[in-house]
Structures are given as C-alpha cells and as structure tokens.
mmCIF file of C-alpha atoms in Angstrom:
data_model
loop_
_atom_site.group_PDB
_atom_site.id
_atom_site.type_symbol
_atom_site.label_atom_id
_atom_site.label_comp_id
_atom_site.label_asym_id
_atom_site.label_seq_id
_atom_site.Cartn_x
_atom_site.Cartn_y
_atom_site.Cartn_z
ATOM 1 C CA MET A 1 0.000 0.000 0.000
ATOM 2 C CA PRO A 2 1.472 3.422 -0.952
ATOM 3 C CA LEU A 3 2.609 5.602 1.926
ATOM 4 C CA HIS A 4 0.142 8.413 1.208
ATOM 5 C CA VAL A 5 -2.776 5.933 1.180
ATOM 6 C CA ARG A 6 -1.668 4.564 4.552
ATOM 7 C CA ALA A 7 -1.462 8.105 5.914
ATOM 8 C CA LEU A 8 -4.965 8.878 4.619
ATOM 9 C CA CYS A 9 -6.365 5.691 6.186
ATOM 10 C CA PHE A 10 -4.706 6.557 9.500
ATOM 11 C CA ALA A 11 -6.131 10.074 9.413
ATOM 12 C CA VAL A 12 -9.636 8.762 8.710
ATOM 13 C CA LEU A 13 -9.277 6.234 11.533
ATOM 14 C CA CYS A 14 -8.230 8.973 13.954
ATOM 15 C CA LEU A 15 -11.185 11.097 12.862
ATOM 16 C CA VAL A 16 -13.637 8.234 13.379
ATOM 17 C CA THR A 17 -12.285 7.258 16.782
ATOM 18 C CA SER A 18 -12.336 10.883 17.963
ATOM 19 C CA VAL A 19 -16.088 11.234 17.381
ATOM 20 C CA ARG A 20 -17.902 11.163 20.712
ATOM 21 C CA ALA A 21 -20.075 8.095 21.152
ATOM 22 C CA ASP A 22 -23.155 9.744 22.648
ATOM 23 C CA PHE A 23 -25.482 7.419 24.549
ATOM 24 C CA THR A 24 -29.156 8.183 25.072
ATOM 25 C CA CYS A 25 -30.211 7.004 28.518
ATOM 26 C CA ALA A 26 -33.926 6.119 28.646
ATOM 27 C CA PRO A 27 -34.573 3.302 31.155
ATOM 28 C CA ALA A 28 -37.995 1.664 31.048
ATOM 29 C CA GLY A 29 -40.491 3.471 33.251
ATOM 30 C CA TRP A 30 -38.436 6.658 33.579
ATOM 31 C CA ALA A 31 -40.090 9.983 32.810
ATOM 32 C CA ILE A 32 -36.961 11.657 31.442
ATOM 33 C CA THR A 33 -34.197 10.949 28.972
ATOM 34 C CA ALA A 34 -30.593 12.146 29.070
ATOM 35 C CA VAL A 35 -27.697 11.991 26.629
ATOM 36 C CA PHE A 36 -24.354 10.953 28.134
ATOM 37 C CA PRO A 37 -21.010 11.219 26.290
ATOM 38 C CA SER A 38 -20.641 7.432 26.658
ATOM 39 C CA GLU A 39 -22.634 4.505 28.007
ATOM 40 C CA PRO A 40 -23.293 5.207 31.711
ATOM 41 C CA LYS A 41 -22.611 2.862 34.575
ATOM 42 C CA ILE A 42 -25.564 1.518 36.569
ATOM 43 C CA ASP A 43 -25.929 1.527 40.334
ATOM 44 C CA ASP A 44 -29.299 0.606 41.867
ATOM 45 C CA GLN A 45 -29.868 0.464 45.626
ATOM 46 C CA ARG A 46 -32.811 -0.460 47.836
ATOM 47 C CA THR A 47 -33.043 1.148 51.268
ATOM 48 C CA PRO A 48 -35.479 -0.390 53.772
ATOM 49 C CA THR A 49 -37.819 2.048 55.546
ATOM 50 C CA PRO A 50 -40.739 1.463 57.941
ATOM 51 C CA GLN A 51 -43.057 1.965 54.944
ATOM 52 C CA GLY A 52 -41.204 -0.358 52.566
ATOM 53 C CA ASP A 53 -38.198 -0.156 50.270
ATOM 54 C CA GLN A 54 -37.015 3.115 48.769
ATOM 55 C CA LEU A 55 -35.412 2.461 45.377
ATOM 56 C CA ALA A 56 -32.591 4.652 44.038
ATOM 57 C CA GLU A 57 -31.596 4.031 40.407
ATOM 58 C CA ARG A 58 -28.411 5.805 39.316
ATOM 59 C CA ARG A 59 -26.899 6.236 35.856
ATOM 60 C CA TYR A 60 -23.532 8.006 35.739
ATOM 61 C CA VAL A 61 -20.365 8.728 33.768
ATOM 62 C CA GLU A 62 -17.056 9.841 35.288
ATOM 63 C CA SER A 63 -14.240 11.010 33.014
ATOM 64 C CA ALA A 64 -11.418 13.562 33.084
ATOM 65 C CA GLY A 65 -12.549 15.084 36.369
ATOM 66 C CA GLU A 66 -16.149 15.463 35.196
ATOM 67 C CA HIS A 67 -19.070 13.649 36.832
ATOM 68 C CA LEU A 68 -22.465 13.361 35.142
ATOM 69 C CA MET A 69 -25.390 11.646 36.834
ATOM 70 C CA VAL A 70 -29.127 11.059 36.744
ATOM 71 C CA LEU A 71 -30.740 9.518 39.811
ATOM 72 C CA ARG A 72 -34.357 8.412 40.128
ATOM 73 C CA VAL A 73 -35.776 7.827 43.606
ATOM 74 C CA THR A 74 -39.052 5.920 43.979
ATOM 75 C CA TYR A 75 -40.798 5.927 47.354
ATOM 76 C CA PRO A 76 -43.023 3.314 49.052
ATOM 77 C CA VAL A 77 -45.558 6.096 49.661
ATOM 78 C CA VAL A 78 -46.175 8.211 46.574
ATOM 79 C CA PRO A 79 -45.376 11.902 47.236
ATOM 80 C CA VAL A 80 -47.991 14.299 45.872
ATOM 81 C CA ALA A 81 -47.391 17.658 44.206
ATOM 82 C CA THR A 82 -48.310 19.569 47.382
ATOM 83 C CA GLU A 83 -45.343 17.913 49.127
ATOM 84 C CA ARG A 84 -42.919 18.899 46.368
ATOM 85 C CA GLU A 85 -41.303 21.919 48.022
ATOM 86 C CA GLN A 86 -40.655 20.101 51.289
ATOM 87 C CA LEU A 87 -39.209 17.151 49.371
ATOM 88 C CA TYR A 88 -36.839 19.480 47.504
ATOM 89 C CA VAL A 89 -35.762 21.148 50.753
ATOM 90 C CA SER A 90 -34.995 17.865 52.508
ATOM 91 C CA THR A 91 -33.168 16.493 49.449
ATOM 92 C CA ILE A 92 -31.003 19.617 49.114
ATOM 93 C CA GLU A 93 -30.198 19.560 52.832
ATOM 94 C CA ALA A 94 -29.083 15.930 52.600
ATOM 95 C CA PHE A 95 -27.039 16.706 49.482
ATOM 96 C CA MET A 96 -25.284 19.705 51.048
ATOM 97 C CA ASN A 97 -24.565 17.810 54.272
ATOM 98 C CA SER A 98 -22.994 14.929 52.365
ATOM 99 C CA ARG A 99 -20.618 17.186 50.455
ATOM 100 C CA ARG A 100 -19.902 20.693 51.662
ATOM 101 C CA GLY A 101 -20.148 23.557 49.223
ATOM 102 C CA GLN A 102 -21.404 27.080 48.611
ATOM 103 C CA ILE A 103 -24.708 27.624 46.813
ATOM 104 C CA LYS A 104 -24.078 30.250 44.126
ATOM 105 C CA GLN A 105 -27.438 30.067 42.367
ATOM 106 C CA ASP A 106 -30.827 28.730 43.447
ATOM 107 C CA GLU A 107 -33.743 29.196 41.079
ATOM 108 C CA PRO A 108 -36.830 27.505 39.611
ATOM 109 C CA TRP A 109 -36.249 25.076 36.770
ATOM 110 C CA PRO A 110 -39.356 24.235 34.720
ATOM 111 C CA LEU A 111 -39.377 20.993 32.763
ATOM 112 C CA GLY A 112 -42.516 21.005 30.655
ATOM 113 C CA GLN A 113 -45.456 21.261 33.092
ATOM 114 C CA TYR A 114 -43.322 20.281 36.099
ATOM 115 C CA ASP A 115 -41.839 22.757 38.576
ATOM 116 C CA GLY A 116 -38.264 21.778 39.287
ATOM 117 C CA GLN A 117 -35.375 23.491 41.031
ATOM 118 C CA ARG A 118 -31.846 24.319 39.862
ATOM 119 C CA LEU A 119 -28.735 24.891 41.989
ATOM 120 C CA LEU A 120 -25.178 25.885 41.141
ATOM 121 C CA VAL A 121 -22.794 24.841 43.895
ATOM 122 C CA ALA A 122 -19.105 25.728 44.304
ATOM 123 C CA GLN A 123 -17.050 22.999 45.965
ATOM 124 C CA PRO A 124 -13.736 24.591 47.036
ATOM 125 C CA ALA A 125 -12.291 21.405 48.522
ATOM 126 C CA GLN A 126 -12.578 19.630 45.164
ATOM 127 C CA LYS A 127 -11.938 22.804 43.119
ATOM 128 C CA THR A 128 -15.064 22.047 41.119
ATOM 129 C CA HIS A 129 -18.504 23.425 40.397
ATOM 130 C CA ARG A 130 -21.655 21.376 40.285
ATOM 131 C CA GLU A 131 -25.047 22.068 38.768
ATOM 132 C CA VAL A 132 -27.918 20.166 40.331
ATOM 133 C CA ARG A 133 -31.495 19.928 39.108
ATOM 134 C CA LEU A 134 -34.442 18.397 40.954
ATOM 135 C CA VAL A 135 -37.864 17.573 39.592
ATOM 136 C CA LEU A 136 -40.755 15.524 40.979
ATOM 137 C CA ILE A 137 -42.628 13.704 38.229
ATOM 138 C CA GLY A 138 -45.492 11.477 39.261
ATOM 139 C CA GLY A 139 -44.278 9.431 42.205
ATOM 140 C CA SER A 140 -40.548 9.716 41.460
ATOM 141 C CA LEU A 141 -37.914 12.335 42.244
ATOM 142 C CA TYR A 142 -35.267 12.905 39.577
ATOM 143 C CA PHE A 143 -31.894 14.261 40.729
ATOM 144 C CA ILE A 144 -29.681 15.440 37.864
ATOM 145 C CA SER A 145 -26.082 16.456 38.485
ATOM 146 C CA ALA A 146 -23.137 17.670 36.405
ATOM 147 C CA GLU A 147 -19.782 18.434 38.040
ATOM 148 C CA TRP A 148 -16.723 19.881 36.340
ATOM 149 C CA PRO A 149 -13.351 21.340 37.422
ATOM 150 C CA GLY A 150 -12.596 25.042 37.298
ATOM 151 C CA SER A 151 -14.830 28.099 37.024
ATOM 152 C CA GLU A 152 -18.582 28.549 37.276
ATOM 153 C CA ARG A 153 -18.931 28.278 33.522
ATOM 154 C CA SER A 154 -19.847 24.696 32.745
ATOM 155 C CA SER A 155 -17.667 22.564 30.511
ATOM 156 C CA LYS A 156 -18.893 21.690 27.019
ATOM 157 C CA THR A 157 -19.585 18.130 28.102
ATOM 158 C CA ALA A 158 -21.556 19.208 31.187
ATOM 159 C CA ALA A 159 -23.497 21.833 29.232
ATOM 160 C CA ALA A 160 -24.439 19.325 26.528
ATOM 161 C CA PHE A 161 -25.526 16.781 29.126
ATOM 162 C CA LEU A 162 -27.720 19.263 31.011
ATOM 163 C CA ALA A 163 -29.240 20.591 27.786
ATOM 164 C CA SER A 164 -30.182 17.050 26.753
ATOM 165 C CA ILE A 165 -32.582 16.440 29.653
ATOM 166 C CA ASP A 166 -36.039 15.930 28.193
ATOM 167 C CA LEU A 167 -39.456 14.463 28.993
ATOM 168 C CA ARG A 168 -40.718 11.289 27.406
ATOM 169 C CA PRO A 169 -43.918 11.850 25.378
ATOM 170 C CA ASP A 170 -46.186 9.882 27.732
ATOM 171 C CA PHE A 171 -45.132 12.038 30.703
ATOM 172 C CA THR A 172 -45.857 15.487 29.274
ATOM 173 C CA ASN A 173 -49.312 15.903 30.873
ATOM 174 C CA ALA A 174 -48.555 16.467 34.566
ATOM 175 C CA ARG A 175 -52.137 16.022 35.778
ATOM 176 C CA LEU A 176 -52.611 12.698 34.001
ATOM 177 C CA VAL A 177 -49.209 11.452 35.144
ATOM 178 C CA GLU A 178 -49.844 12.306 38.791
ATOM 179 C CA ASP A 179 -53.161 10.455 38.722
ATOM 180 C CA ARG A 180 -51.642 7.466 36.931
ATOM 181 C CA GLU A 181 -48.579 7.183 39.154
ATOM 182 C CA ARG A 182 -50.426 7.359 42.461
ATOM 183 C CA TRP A 183 -52.434 4.194 41.790
ATOM 184 C CA ARG A 184 -50.749 0.863 42.457
ATOM 185 C CA GLU A 185 -51.874 -2.738 42.134
ATOM 186 C CA ILE A 186 -51.373 -5.972 44.044
ATOM 187 C CA LYS A 187 -52.212 -9.100 42.080
ATOM 188 C CA GLN A 188 -52.780 -12.425 43.844
ATOM 189 C CA GLY A 189 -53.979 -15.171 41.498
ATOM 190 C CA ASN A 190 -57.385 -14.163 40.117
ATOM 191 C CA PHE A 191 -57.702 -11.241 42.542
ATOM 192 C CA THR A 192 -56.324 -7.723 42.124
ATOM 193 C CA LEU A 193 -56.365 -4.827 44.580
ATOM 194 C CA ARG A 194 -55.929 -1.330 43.157
ATOM 195 C CA TYR A 195 -55.086 1.232 45.828
ATOM 196 C CA ASP A 196 -54.038 4.844 46.260
ATOM 197 C CA GLY A 197 -50.282 4.850 46.925
ATOM 198 C CA CYS A 198 -50.542 8.329 48.459
ATOM 199 C CA ARG A 199 -52.884 7.052 51.191
ATOM 200 C CA TRP A 200 -51.906 3.426 51.794
ATOM 201 C CA PHE A 201 -48.700 1.420 51.920
ATOM 202 C CA ARG A 202 -47.866 -2.248 52.293
ATOM 203 C CA ASP A 203 -46.530 -3.322 55.677
ATOM 204 C CA PRO A 204 -43.025 -4.640 54.844
ATOM 205 C CA GLN A 205 -42.973 -6.786 57.986
ATOM 206 C CA VAL A 206 -45.623 -9.161 56.582
ATOM 207 C CA THR A 207 -44.014 -11.557 54.092
ATOM 208 C CA ASP A 208 -46.740 -14.216 53.721
ATOM 209 C CA PRO A 209 -47.186 -14.682 49.927
ATOM 210 C CA ASN A 210 -50.975 -15.090 50.305
ATOM 211 C CA SER A 211 -51.539 -12.253 52.776
ATOM 212 C CA VAL A 212 -50.880 -8.537 52.321
ATOM 213 C CA ALA A 213 -51.094 -6.167 55.282
ATOM 214 C CA MET A 214 -51.632 -2.476 54.612
ATOM 215 C CA LEU A 215 -51.554 0.703 56.657
ATOM 216 C CA ARG A 216 -53.015 4.103 56.005
ATOM 217 C CA VAL A 217 -50.207 6.656 55.788
ATOM 218 C CA ASP A 218 -51.116 8.174 59.171
ATOM 219 C CA GLU A 219 -51.609 4.623 60.537
ATOM 220 C CA MET A 220 -55.155 5.542 61.570
ATOM 221 C CA ALA A 221 -56.470 2.494 59.713
ATOM 222 C CA GLU A 222 -55.211 -0.951 58.734
ATOM 223 C CA ALA A 223 -56.247 -3.479 56.116
ATOM 224 C CA GLU A 224 -55.540 -7.027 55.008
ATOM 225 C CA PHE A 225 -55.865 -8.684 51.612
ATOM 226 C CA ILE A 226 -55.876 -12.481 51.930
ATOM 227 C CA THR A 227 -56.287 -14.847 48.991
ATOM 228 C CA SER A 228 -56.324 -18.576 48.395
ATOM 229 C CA PRO A 229 -56.593 -20.643 45.210
ATOM 230 C CA GLU A 230 -59.040 -22.947 47.025
ATOM 231 C CA ARG A 231 -62.808 -22.507 47.142
ATOM 232 C CA HIS A 232 -64.669 -22.360 50.450
ATOM 233 C CA ILE A 233 -68.065 -24.037 50.648
ATOM 234 C CA GLY A 234 -70.551 -22.080 52.750
ATOM 235 C CA PRO A 235 -71.004 -18.448 53.847
ATOM 236 C CA MET A 236 -67.770 -16.470 54.135
ATOM 237 C CA GLU A 237 -69.203 -14.728 57.204
ATOM 238 C CA ASP A 238 -68.652 -17.902 59.236
ATOM 239 C CA VAL A 239 -64.960 -17.950 58.293
ATOM 240 C CA VAL A 240 -64.445 -14.255 58.981
ATOM 241 C CA VAL A 241 -66.168 -14.205 62.364
ATOM 242 C CA ALA A 242 -64.482 -17.416 63.526
ATOM 243 C CA LYS A 243 -61.066 -16.015 62.610
ATOM 244 C CA ALA A 244 -61.743 -12.694 64.342
ATOM 245 C CA LYS A 245 -62.834 -14.456 67.532
ATOM 246 C CA GLU A 246 -59.440 -16.162 67.835
ATOM 247 C CA HIS A 247 -57.853 -12.896 68.984
ATOM 248 C CA ALA A 248 -60.841 -10.865 70.199
ATOM 249 C CA GLU A 249 -62.833 -10.462 73.381
ATOM 250 C CA SER A 250 -66.022 -10.035 71.335
ATOM 251 C CA VAL A 251 -67.199 -9.855 67.718
ATOM 252 C CA THR A 252 -70.503 -8.249 66.708
ATOM 253 C CA VAL A 253 -71.835 -8.282 63.142
ATOM 254 C CA LYS A 254 -73.658 -4.982 62.604
ATOM 255 C CA LYS A 255 -74.658 -5.125 58.943
ATOM 256 C CA ARG A 256 -74.656 -7.634 56.102
ATOM 257 C CA GLY A 257 -74.968 -6.973 52.395
ATOM 258 C CA LYS A 258 -73.975 -7.906 48.858
ATOM 259 C CA LYS A 259 -71.809 -6.005 46.391
ATOM 260 C CA LEU A 260 -71.221 -6.616 42.720
ATOM 261 C CA ARG A 261 -67.529 -6.564 41.827
ATOM 262 C CA GLY A 262 -67.409 -6.944 38.064
ATOM 263 C CA ALA A 263 -69.408 -10.095 37.328
ATOM 264 C CA SER A 264 -68.985 -11.520 40.850
ATOM 265 C CA MET A 265 -71.220 -10.954 43.874
ATOM 266 C CA VAL A 266 -69.271 -10.561 47.120
ATOM 267 C CA GLU A 267 -70.407 -10.629 50.739
ATOM 268 C CA GLU A 268 -70.136 -7.290 52.526
ATOM 269 C CA LEU A 269 -69.827 -7.160 56.299
ATOM 270 C CA PHE A 270 -69.699 -4.385 58.861
ATOM 271 C CA PHE A 271 -68.658 -5.710 62.258
ATOM 272 C CA SER A 272 -67.116 -4.590 65.531
ATOM 273 C CA VAL A 273 -64.211 -6.309 67.259
ATOM 274 C CA ARG A 274 -63.124 -5.624 70.815
ATOM 275 C CA ALA A 275 -59.511 -6.563 71.527
ATOM 276 C CA GLU A 276 -57.391 -5.592 74.534
ATOM 277 C CA GLY A 277 -60.114 -3.200 75.645
ATOM 278 C CA VAL A 278 -60.212 -1.264 72.357
ATOM 279 C CA LEU A 279 -63.216 -1.302 70.011
ATOM 280 C CA TYR A 280 -62.407 -1.569 66.289
ATOM 281 C CA GLU A 281 -64.878 -1.013 63.462
ATOM 282 C CA ASN A 282 -64.413 -3.328 60.466
ATOM 283 C CA HIS A 283 -65.664 -3.144 56.891
ATOM 284 C CA GLY A 284 -64.879 -5.849 54.362
ATOM 285 C CA TYR A 285 -65.641 -7.703 51.139
ATOM 286 C CA PHE A 286 -65.462 -11.506 51.156
ATOM 287 C CA TYR A 287 -65.836 -13.968 48.311
ATOM 288 C CA SER A 288 -65.306 -17.590 47.355
ATOM 289 C CA GLY A 289 -66.024 -19.079 43.947
ATOM 290 C CA PRO A 290 -64.413 -20.675 40.907
ATOM 291 C CA GLU A 291 -61.666 -18.024 41.029
ATOM 292 C CA GLY A 292 -60.628 -18.968 44.583
ATOM 293 C CA THR A 293 -61.194 -17.184 47.889
ATOM 294 C CA VAL A 294 -60.495 -13.592 48.881
ATOM 295 C CA GLN A 295 -60.882 -11.648 52.112
ATOM 296 C CA LEU A 296 -60.415 -7.881 51.962
ATOM 297 C CA ARG A 297 -61.168 -5.957 55.118
ATOM 298 C CA ALA A 298 -60.055 -2.738 56.742
ATOM 299 C CA TRP A 299 -60.509 -1.467 60.262
ATOM 300 C CA SER A 300 -59.890 1.456 62.543
ATOM 301 C CA ALA A 301 -60.343 2.220 66.210
ATOM 302 C CA ASP A 302 -63.915 3.326 66.889
ATOM 303 C CA LYS A 303 -62.802 6.873 67.758
ATOM 304 C CA ASN A 304 -61.019 7.250 64.391
ATOM 305 C CA TYR A 305 -63.345 5.329 62.103
ATOM 306 C CA ALA A 306 -65.395 8.300 60.883
ATOM 307 C CA ARG A 307 -62.228 10.005 59.605
ATOM 308 C CA ALA A 308 -60.900 6.851 57.943
ATOM 309 C CA ALA A 309 -64.186 5.517 56.520
ATOM 310 C CA GLY A 310 -63.873 7.281 53.149
ATOM 311 C CA ASP A 311 -60.414 5.854 52.497
ATOM 312 C CA ILE A 312 -61.571 2.411 53.633
ATOM 313 C CA ASP A 313 -64.529 2.482 51.221
ATOM 314 C CA GLU A 314 -62.226 3.558 48.387
ATOM 315 C CA LEU A 315 -59.771 0.763 49.190
ATOM 316 C CA LEU A 316 -62.508 -1.883 49.148
ATOM 317 C CA GLY A 317 -63.736 -0.476 45.849
ATOM 318 C CA GLY A 318 -60.359 -1.347 44.326
ATOM 319 C CA LEU A 319 -61.020 -5.103 44.475
ATOM 320 C CA LYS A 320 -61.195 -6.812 41.083
ATOM 321 C CA ILE A 321 -62.046 -10.471 40.484
ATOM 322 C CA THR A 322 -60.941 -12.055 37.208
ATOM 323 C CA ARG A 323 -62.847 -15.004 35.820
ATOM 324 C CA PRO A 324 -60.637 -18.107 35.433
ATOM 325 C CA PRO A 325 -60.169 -19.689 31.995
ATOM 326 C CA ALA A 326 -62.888 -22.080 30.894
ATOM 327 C CA GLY A 327 -62.521 -25.396 32.680
ATOM 328 C CA ALA A 328 -60.227 -23.995 35.407
ATOM 329 C CA THR A 329 -61.979 -23.870 38.780
ATOM 330 C CA ALA A 330 -60.741 -23.649 42.347
ATOM 331 C CA ALA A 331 -60.619 -26.820 44.427
ATOM 332 C CA ALA A 332 -63.313 -26.951 47.118
ATOM 333 C CA ARG A 333 -62.479 -27.313 50.795
#
C-alpha cells in the first residue's frame, strides 16, 4: 500500500475514533431521557424504611474530572405535588450535608409542566462546580447532576448533558401522570387490589405470599388482603367471624350486604371487634367461587373510624375479580 494511502487511512481512523459516542439514557419506566457522552454505569440500591423499600436508580459517567449523573428515587408512599417543596428542601439539605459547598445560584427550573429546582454549587475542597437539578414527576424524584473542574462556567460536556434532559412523550401531561402514578396494584392469582399509593402502603414486615397487610399513611387504619386458590363451601361470614374471635374479646356483626364486583357478587360485612379493651370497626368484602377465595377488610379504632371511613370504602372499591379460563376452577375445601 502506498505511503500516502496509509497516511490517509490513518487520518480517517483517527477522525472516526475521535467522534464522541453519545449514549441516550432512557430506562424503562423513567419519565426523562438524558444523553451521556458514553454509556453510563448503573448503580441501583434499595433502602429499607418502615413503609417499605425506597429504590434509588443511578446512571452516571465519570471522566477527566467530570461527573455526570441522573438519579431516580421511587418511594413506598407516593409523594404528591403539594409535598414537592418540602421534598426538595430535605433532598437539598441531605445533598449539602454529604458534600460541603457554597450555593451560588438557586432558582426555579421548569421541565414542561413540572416545577423543578436548579442549583449551582461551588465545591472549594474539590476545586469544582456542580449544577444540580431536581424535579418531581409522578411518584418519582429525579436528581440530575453535572460536576466539572474550574470556574462557574460549565464545561462543554456538562453543558451538553444538562441541555439534553427531556421528557418522554407519555409524561408530558402532569395532571394525568400524577393520577396514573399514584395508583398501584397488588395481584394475587385471580384477585387484584388497586389502591391509592398516596394514602396506603404495604406493611413490609408481613411476608406471607398469600396475605398482604396495609396501613393508612397516618396509621389511623389498617387493612388485610388475603387470597387462596381454594374454594370455600358455605357463607364467608362464618370464616371471617371465627377467625376474628381467635384474637378478640367479642365480635358483633352490625350489617350484612352484597356487592357486585365486576361479574362476581361478594359478601359485605360491617362488624365490631373488641380486643385488649379497644373497640375496632371493620368493613370488608369476602368472596369464594371458581376463582378462589379472597378476604379484603379494613378497620380502625372506633374513635377514628369516621375520619378513615372514606379511604376504607375507596380501598374496598379497588377489588377486582378475574374469571378463570374455561374449565379452570378452584378446588373446594
């Protein structure tokens, strides 16, 4: 090969290898996208809390003294828009305590219909500057950070990264997203419970695969969602009352009824339980049929029941029963 051809090939190769390999980061379920200068590393962590696990999903690139990061935090209890400012304050406090610096700029940062916050922080110990952006979208907090050495003026890489932050198309309508994100589902066989994640959370201490314990956020009310693939023969009231009596001083059924959940008719019970000297009011839906057996009930101390009753009714209304495939029926017991 002639020398000049080799030189031309080498020059072309150098040109090709010098082109930045941008990587669009768009994990499934995320509301935002970001463009990194290269494929980011992944670091996901679960932190146990009394209300369940808090999940932090981090995508980051570190190169030549620059640090680019997007972090999504998902909470066991869905934060609502009215809690946004307090969430930003607590997040910024934790951030500043973990790494000392001087806040040079602090201003609103709108992202579509969402009200975010932007900070520019000088970090003298590291001789760097860092731009941080926070935005609550649905039930997740997004923490975006770009750090570079030198002056307040961001590097080209940091500026390009920050400018690339964008919303995914199905997250542009803030009102629809907030409503969609707050509702969560628990599926157990042919039974599904849809509940408001801003008002209720699963008790992480209960690990029985067929039993889910739930608490209202202020713990003024509790609930349980128990399922079985087997079919019970006879009234469900007998099962419910017998079970309640195992741990109660007295059980009094106050009202009986029927409710249609989809194509299935469930038993509805209102009953009082006295345990350890405290009176609890209970409201529940109970069913057994070809789909299996389900018990969904919620309760609150008598003195608190009036305030919790609306949330209890809404929770019970989230029960869905799915018909089994033709020929598939629950075993009787």
